[in-house]
């Protein structure tokens, strides 16, 4: 399942639950800091984060 499919499914669930409006927010980040000391590689890291949020409006 792709994130696009997940977003569509969340919107469908929101509509079925009676939401007048809904918004899906998706966030992704990738960080790869590289540290050198005395022109030599000292440290290499990789960090990845993902998230998805659903906001509903209902009266």
Short mmCIF file of C-alpha atoms in Angstrom, two decimals:
data_model
loop_
_atom_site.label_atom_id
_atom_site.label_comp_id
_atom_site.label_asym_id
_atom_site.label_seq_id
_atom_site.Cartn_x
_atom_site.Cartn_y
_atom_site.Cartn_z
CA UNK A 1 0.00 0.00 0.00
CA UNK A 2 1.37 3.42 -0.93
CA UNK A 3 1.01 6.58 1.13
CA UNK A 4 -1.34 7.93 -1.54
CA UNK A 5 -3.61 4.91 -1.06
CA UNK A 6 -3.43 5.33 2.72
CA UNK A 7 -4.46 8.97 2.39
CA UNK A 8 -7.40 8.06 0.16
CA UNK A 9 -8.50 5.37 2.62
CA UNK A 10 -8.33 7.82 5.53
CA UNK A 11 -10.45 10.33 3.61
CA UNK A 12 -12.97 7.61 2.79
CA UNK A 13 -13.17 6.57 6.46
CA UNK A 14 -13.63 10.20 7.50
CA UNK A 15 -16.51 10.63 5.05
CA UNK A 16 -18.17 7.42 6.25
CA UNK A 17 -17.82 8.64 9.85
CA UNK A 18 -19.80 11.76 8.97
CA UNK A 19 -17.07 14.34 8.55
CA UNK A 20 -18.10 17.40 6.56
CA UNK A 21 -14.50 17.97 5.54
CA UNK A 22 -11.22 16.18 6.08
CA UNK A 23 -7.57 16.82 5.48
CA UNK A 24 -4.70 14.33 5.33
CA UNK A 25 -1.20 15.59 6.04
CA UNK A 26 1.87 13.55 5.20
CA UNK A 27 5.41 14.31 6.28
CA UNK A 28 8.72 12.67 5.38
CA UNK A 29 12.26 13.64 6.23
CA UNK A 30 15.68 12.17 5.62
CA UNK A 31 18.87 13.39 7.25
CA UNK A 32 22.41 12.24 6.52
CA UNK A 33 24.92 14.23 8.56
CA UNK A 34 28.58 13.51 7.84
CA UNK A 35 31.31 14.52 10.30
CA UNK A 36 35.00 14.90 9.48
CA UNK A 37 37.93 15.47 11.79
CA UNK A 38 41.43 16.22 10.50
CA UNK A 39 40.19 15.51 6.94
CA UNK A 40 39.12 12.00 7.94
CA UNK A 41 35.62 10.63 8.16
CA UNK A 42 34.68 10.53 11.83
CA UNK A 43 30.97 9.73 11.79
CA UNK A 44 28.20 9.03 9.29
CA UNK A 45 24.55 8.87 10.29
CA UNK A 46 21.21 8.35 8.62
CA UNK A 47 17.88 9.28 10.17
CA UNK A 48 14.48 8.90 8.55
CA UNK A 49 11.05 9.89 9.85
CA UNK A 50 7.56 9.59 8.41
CA UNK A 51 4.17 10.60 9.66
CA UNK A 52 0.57 10.94 8.59
CA UNK A 53 -2.19 12.95 10.25
CA UNK A 54 -5.93 13.22 9.72
CA UNK A 55 -7.92 16.34 10.55
CA UNK A 56 -11.74 16.23 10.53
CA UNK A 57 -14.43 18.91 10.56
CA UNK A 58 -17.86 17.96 11.77
CA UNK A 59 -20.77 20.11 12.90
#
